[in-house]
mmCIF file of C-alpha atoms in Angstrom:
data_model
loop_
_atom_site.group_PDB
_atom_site.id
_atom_site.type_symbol
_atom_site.label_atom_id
_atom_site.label_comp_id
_atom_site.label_asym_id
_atom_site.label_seq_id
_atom_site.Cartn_x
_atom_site.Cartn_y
_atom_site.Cartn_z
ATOM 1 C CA UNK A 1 98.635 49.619 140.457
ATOM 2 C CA UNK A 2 95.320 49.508 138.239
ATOM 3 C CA UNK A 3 95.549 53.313 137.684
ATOM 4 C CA UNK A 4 99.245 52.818 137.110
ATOM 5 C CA UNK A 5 98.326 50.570 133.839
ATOM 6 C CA UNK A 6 95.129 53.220 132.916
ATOM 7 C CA UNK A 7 97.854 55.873 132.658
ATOM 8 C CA UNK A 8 99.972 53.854 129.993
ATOM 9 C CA UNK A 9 96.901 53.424 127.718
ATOM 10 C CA UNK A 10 95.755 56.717 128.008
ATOM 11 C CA UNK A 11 96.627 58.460 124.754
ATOM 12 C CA UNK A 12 97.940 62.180 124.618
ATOM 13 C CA UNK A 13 97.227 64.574 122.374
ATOM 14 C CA UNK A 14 98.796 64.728 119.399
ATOM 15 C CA UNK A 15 99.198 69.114 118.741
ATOM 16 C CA UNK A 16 102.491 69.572 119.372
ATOM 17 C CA UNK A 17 103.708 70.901 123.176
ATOM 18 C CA UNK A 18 100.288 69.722 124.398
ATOM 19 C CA UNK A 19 100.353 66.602 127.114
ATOM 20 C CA UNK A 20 96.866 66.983 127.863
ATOM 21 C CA UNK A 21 94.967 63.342 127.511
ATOM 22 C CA UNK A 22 93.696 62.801 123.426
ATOM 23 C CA UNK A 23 90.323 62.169 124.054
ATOM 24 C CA UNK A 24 88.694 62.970 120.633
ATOM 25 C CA UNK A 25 90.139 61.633 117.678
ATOM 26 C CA UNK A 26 89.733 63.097 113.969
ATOM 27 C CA UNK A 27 90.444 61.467 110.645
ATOM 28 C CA UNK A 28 94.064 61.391 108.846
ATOM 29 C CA UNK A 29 93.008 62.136 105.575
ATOM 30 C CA UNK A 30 89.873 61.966 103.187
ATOM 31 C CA UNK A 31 91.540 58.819 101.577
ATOM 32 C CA UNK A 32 92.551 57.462 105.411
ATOM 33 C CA UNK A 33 88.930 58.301 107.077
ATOM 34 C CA UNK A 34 89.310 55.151 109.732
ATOM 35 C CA UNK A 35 92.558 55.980 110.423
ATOM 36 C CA UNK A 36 92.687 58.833 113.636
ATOM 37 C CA UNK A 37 94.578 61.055 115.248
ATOM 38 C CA UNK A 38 93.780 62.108 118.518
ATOM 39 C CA UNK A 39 93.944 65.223 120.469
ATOM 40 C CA UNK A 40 92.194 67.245 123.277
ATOM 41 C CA UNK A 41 89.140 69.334 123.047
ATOM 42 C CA UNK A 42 90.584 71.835 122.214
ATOM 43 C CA UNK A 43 93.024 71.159 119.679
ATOM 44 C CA UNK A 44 90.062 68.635 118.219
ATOM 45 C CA UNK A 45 88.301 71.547 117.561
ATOM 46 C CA UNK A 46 91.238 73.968 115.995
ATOM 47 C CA UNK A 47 91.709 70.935 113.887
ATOM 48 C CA UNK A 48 88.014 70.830 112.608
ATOM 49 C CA UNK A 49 88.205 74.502 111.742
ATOM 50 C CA UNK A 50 91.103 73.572 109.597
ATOM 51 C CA UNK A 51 89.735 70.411 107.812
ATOM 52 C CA UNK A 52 88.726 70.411 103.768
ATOM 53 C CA UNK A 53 87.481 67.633 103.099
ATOM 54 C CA UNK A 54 87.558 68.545 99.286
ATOM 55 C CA UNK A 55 91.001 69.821 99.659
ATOM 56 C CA UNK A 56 93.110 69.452 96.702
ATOM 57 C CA UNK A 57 90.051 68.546 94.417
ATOM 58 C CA UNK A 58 88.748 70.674 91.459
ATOM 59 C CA UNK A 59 84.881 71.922 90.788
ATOM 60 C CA UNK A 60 84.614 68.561 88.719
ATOM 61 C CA UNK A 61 85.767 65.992 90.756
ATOM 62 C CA UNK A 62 83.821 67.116 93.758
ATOM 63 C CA UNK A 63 80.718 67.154 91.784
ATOM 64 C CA UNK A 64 81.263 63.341 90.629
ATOM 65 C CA UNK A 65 81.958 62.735 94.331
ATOM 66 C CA UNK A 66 79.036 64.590 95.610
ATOM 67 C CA UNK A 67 76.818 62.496 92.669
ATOM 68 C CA UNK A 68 78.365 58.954 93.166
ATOM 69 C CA UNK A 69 77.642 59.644 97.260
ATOM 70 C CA UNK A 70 74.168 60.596 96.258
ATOM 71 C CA UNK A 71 73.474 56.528 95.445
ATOM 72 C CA UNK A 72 76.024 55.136 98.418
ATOM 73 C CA UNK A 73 78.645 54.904 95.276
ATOM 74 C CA UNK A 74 75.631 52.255 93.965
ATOM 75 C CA UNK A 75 75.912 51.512 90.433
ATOM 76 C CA UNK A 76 72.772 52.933 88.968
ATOM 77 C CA UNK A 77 71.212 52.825 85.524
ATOM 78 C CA UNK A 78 69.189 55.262 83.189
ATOM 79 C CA UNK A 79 65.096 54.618 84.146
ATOM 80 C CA UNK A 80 64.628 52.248 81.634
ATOM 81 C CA UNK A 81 67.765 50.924 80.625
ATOM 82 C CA UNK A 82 67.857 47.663 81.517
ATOM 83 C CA UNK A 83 64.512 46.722 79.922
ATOM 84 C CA UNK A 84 63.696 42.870 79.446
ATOM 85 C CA UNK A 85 64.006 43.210 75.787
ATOM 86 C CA UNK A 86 67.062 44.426 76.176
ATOM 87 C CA UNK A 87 69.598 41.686 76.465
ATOM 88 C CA UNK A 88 67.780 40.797 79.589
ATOM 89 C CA UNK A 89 66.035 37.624 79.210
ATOM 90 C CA UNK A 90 66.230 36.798 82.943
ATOM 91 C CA UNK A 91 63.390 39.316 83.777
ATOM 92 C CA UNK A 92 60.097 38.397 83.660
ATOM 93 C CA UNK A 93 57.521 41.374 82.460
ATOM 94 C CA UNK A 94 54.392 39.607 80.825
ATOM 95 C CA UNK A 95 52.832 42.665 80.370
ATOM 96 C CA UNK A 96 55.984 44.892 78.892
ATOM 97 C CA UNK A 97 55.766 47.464 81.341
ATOM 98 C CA UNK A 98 59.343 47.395 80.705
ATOM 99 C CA UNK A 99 59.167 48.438 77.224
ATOM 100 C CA UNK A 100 58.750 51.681 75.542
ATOM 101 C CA UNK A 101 56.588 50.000 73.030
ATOM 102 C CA UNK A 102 54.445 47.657 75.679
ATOM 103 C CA UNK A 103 51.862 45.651 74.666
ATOM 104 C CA UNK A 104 50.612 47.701 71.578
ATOM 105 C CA UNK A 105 50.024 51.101 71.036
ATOM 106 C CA UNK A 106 48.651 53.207 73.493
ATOM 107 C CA UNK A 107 45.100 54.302 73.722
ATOM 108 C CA UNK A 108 44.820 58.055 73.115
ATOM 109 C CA UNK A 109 44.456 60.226 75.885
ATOM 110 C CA UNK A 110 41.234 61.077 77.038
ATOM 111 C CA UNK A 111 40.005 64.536 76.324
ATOM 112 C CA UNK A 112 36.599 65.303 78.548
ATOM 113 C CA UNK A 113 37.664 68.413 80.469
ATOM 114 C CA UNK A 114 38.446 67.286 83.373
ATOM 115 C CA UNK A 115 41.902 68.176 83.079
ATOM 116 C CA UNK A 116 40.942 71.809 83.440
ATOM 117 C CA UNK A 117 39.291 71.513 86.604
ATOM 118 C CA UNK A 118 41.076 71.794 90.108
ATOM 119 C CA UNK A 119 41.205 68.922 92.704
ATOM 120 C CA UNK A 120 38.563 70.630 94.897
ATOM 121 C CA UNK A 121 36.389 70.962 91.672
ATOM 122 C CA UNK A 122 36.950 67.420 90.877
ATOM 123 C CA UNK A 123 35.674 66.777 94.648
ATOM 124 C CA UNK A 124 33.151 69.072 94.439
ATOM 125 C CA UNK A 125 31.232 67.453 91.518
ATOM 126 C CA UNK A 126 32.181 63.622 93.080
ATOM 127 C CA UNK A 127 30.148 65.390 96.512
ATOM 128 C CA UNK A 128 27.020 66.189 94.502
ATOM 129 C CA UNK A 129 27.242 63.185 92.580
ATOM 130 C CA UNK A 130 27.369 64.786 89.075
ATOM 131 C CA UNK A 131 29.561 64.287 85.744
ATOM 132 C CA UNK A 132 31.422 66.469 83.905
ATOM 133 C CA UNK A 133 30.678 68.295 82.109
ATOM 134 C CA UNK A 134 28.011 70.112 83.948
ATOM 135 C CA UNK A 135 26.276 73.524 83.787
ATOM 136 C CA UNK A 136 25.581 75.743 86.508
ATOM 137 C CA UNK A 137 21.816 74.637 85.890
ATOM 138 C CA UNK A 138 22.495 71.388 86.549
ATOM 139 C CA UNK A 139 24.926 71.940 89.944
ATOM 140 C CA UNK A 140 22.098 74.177 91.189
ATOM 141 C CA UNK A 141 19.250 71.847 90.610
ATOM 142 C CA UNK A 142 21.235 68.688 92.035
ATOM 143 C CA UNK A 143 22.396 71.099 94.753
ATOM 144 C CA UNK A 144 18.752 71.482 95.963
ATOM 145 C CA UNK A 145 17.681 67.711 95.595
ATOM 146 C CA UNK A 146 20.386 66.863 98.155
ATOM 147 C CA UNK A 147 19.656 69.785 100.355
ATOM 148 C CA UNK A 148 15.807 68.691 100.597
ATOM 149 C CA UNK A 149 16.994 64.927 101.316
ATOM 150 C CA UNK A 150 19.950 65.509 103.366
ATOM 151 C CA UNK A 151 18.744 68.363 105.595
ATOM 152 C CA UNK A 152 18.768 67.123 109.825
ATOM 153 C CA UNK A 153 14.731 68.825 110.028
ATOM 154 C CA UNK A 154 14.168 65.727 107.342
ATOM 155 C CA UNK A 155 16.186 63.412 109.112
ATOM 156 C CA UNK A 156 15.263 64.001 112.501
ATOM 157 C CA UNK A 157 18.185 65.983 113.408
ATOM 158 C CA UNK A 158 20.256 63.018 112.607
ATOM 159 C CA UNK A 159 23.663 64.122 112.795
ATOM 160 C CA UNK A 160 25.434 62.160 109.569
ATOM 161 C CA UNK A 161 22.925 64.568 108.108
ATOM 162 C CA UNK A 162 23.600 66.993 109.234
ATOM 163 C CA UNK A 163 27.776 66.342 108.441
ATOM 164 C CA UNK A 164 26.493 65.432 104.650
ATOM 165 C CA UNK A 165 24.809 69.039 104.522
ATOM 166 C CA UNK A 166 27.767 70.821 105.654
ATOM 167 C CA UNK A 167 29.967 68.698 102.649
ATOM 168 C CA UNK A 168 26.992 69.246 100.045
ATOM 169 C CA UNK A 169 27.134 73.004 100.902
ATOM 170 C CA UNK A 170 31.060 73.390 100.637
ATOM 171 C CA UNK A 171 30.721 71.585 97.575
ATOM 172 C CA UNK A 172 27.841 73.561 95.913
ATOM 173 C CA UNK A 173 29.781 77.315 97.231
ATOM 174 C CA UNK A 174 33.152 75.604 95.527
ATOM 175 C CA UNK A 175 31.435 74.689 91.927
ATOM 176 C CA UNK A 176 29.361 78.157 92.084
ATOM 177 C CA UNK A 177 32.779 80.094 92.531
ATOM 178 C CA UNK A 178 34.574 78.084 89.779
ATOM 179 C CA UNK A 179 35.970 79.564 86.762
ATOM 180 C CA UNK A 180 35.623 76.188 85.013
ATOM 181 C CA UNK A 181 31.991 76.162 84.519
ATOM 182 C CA UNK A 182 30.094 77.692 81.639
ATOM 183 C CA UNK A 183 28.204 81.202 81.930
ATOM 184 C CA UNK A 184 24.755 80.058 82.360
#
């Protein structure tokens, strides 16, 4: 009798002529997405062929969809738009990061060169312990004090200084291959 009252709850597919069981189901419409119909494997999957989503919409209104799904159809602001000063009272920003203006005017930006230089360069010069900016005479001679103090047959064969050598000499081949640096 159990089997007898599976049956009844069983649902068929839905494709017409087709009495197989309706095992997968498949949404009614974009505006009815948890309401299903259900049909077999294979009709589930002549169905999916089928579906467009964006049926029915224009270039424009699947673009606004595509953007409001973009936030989880969030409300978002412009960065900045909801600053403390503006109407905003409630948010606490003692040091005006908030504001365009902040807490004065801004220092100017510095201008030593270092801009110009790569990350490895940048590396390169924090490795041999020198500041920029810095002439080939210099990276050479600095180059050969850490050479003499980090080498392992000073050290003992001491292997940290041996590691240190091998960062001082990647270092030194980096800054002696840069474009960056003067013609000495």
């Amino acid at each position: 009798m159990a089997t007898d009252g599976a049956r009844l709850h069983q649902r068929v597919c839905e494709a017409p002529g087709c009495r197989l069981q309706g095992e997968y189901r498949a949404p009614w419409a974009r505006d009815r997405l948890n309401d299903y119909r259900w049909f077999c494997l294979e009709h589930v999957r002549e169905y999916n062929k089928k579906w467009d989503y964006f049926a029915g919409l224009g270039a424009d209104q699947i673009e606004a969809h595509i953007r409001a799904d973009t936030t989880w159809r969030r409300p978002v602001w412009p960065l900045g738009a909801r600053r403390s000063g503006n109407g905003h009272p409630h948010i606490n920003d003692p040091f005006g990061l908030a504001d365009d203006a902040g807490l004065g005017e801004k220092p100017p930006p510095i201008n030593d060169g270092l801009e110009q230089l790569t990350p490895a360069e940048r590396n390169a010069l924090g490795v041999l312990e020198l500041s920029w900016p810095v002439t080939p005479a210099e990276v050479k001679s600095r180059y050969k004090e850490l050479v003499k103090l980090h080498h392992p047959d000073a050290n003992g064969g001491a292997r940290e200084a041996e590691e240190r050598l091998k960062e001082i000499n990647a270092a030194y081949s980096t800054l002696r291959a840069s474009e960056n640096l003067p013609a000495s």
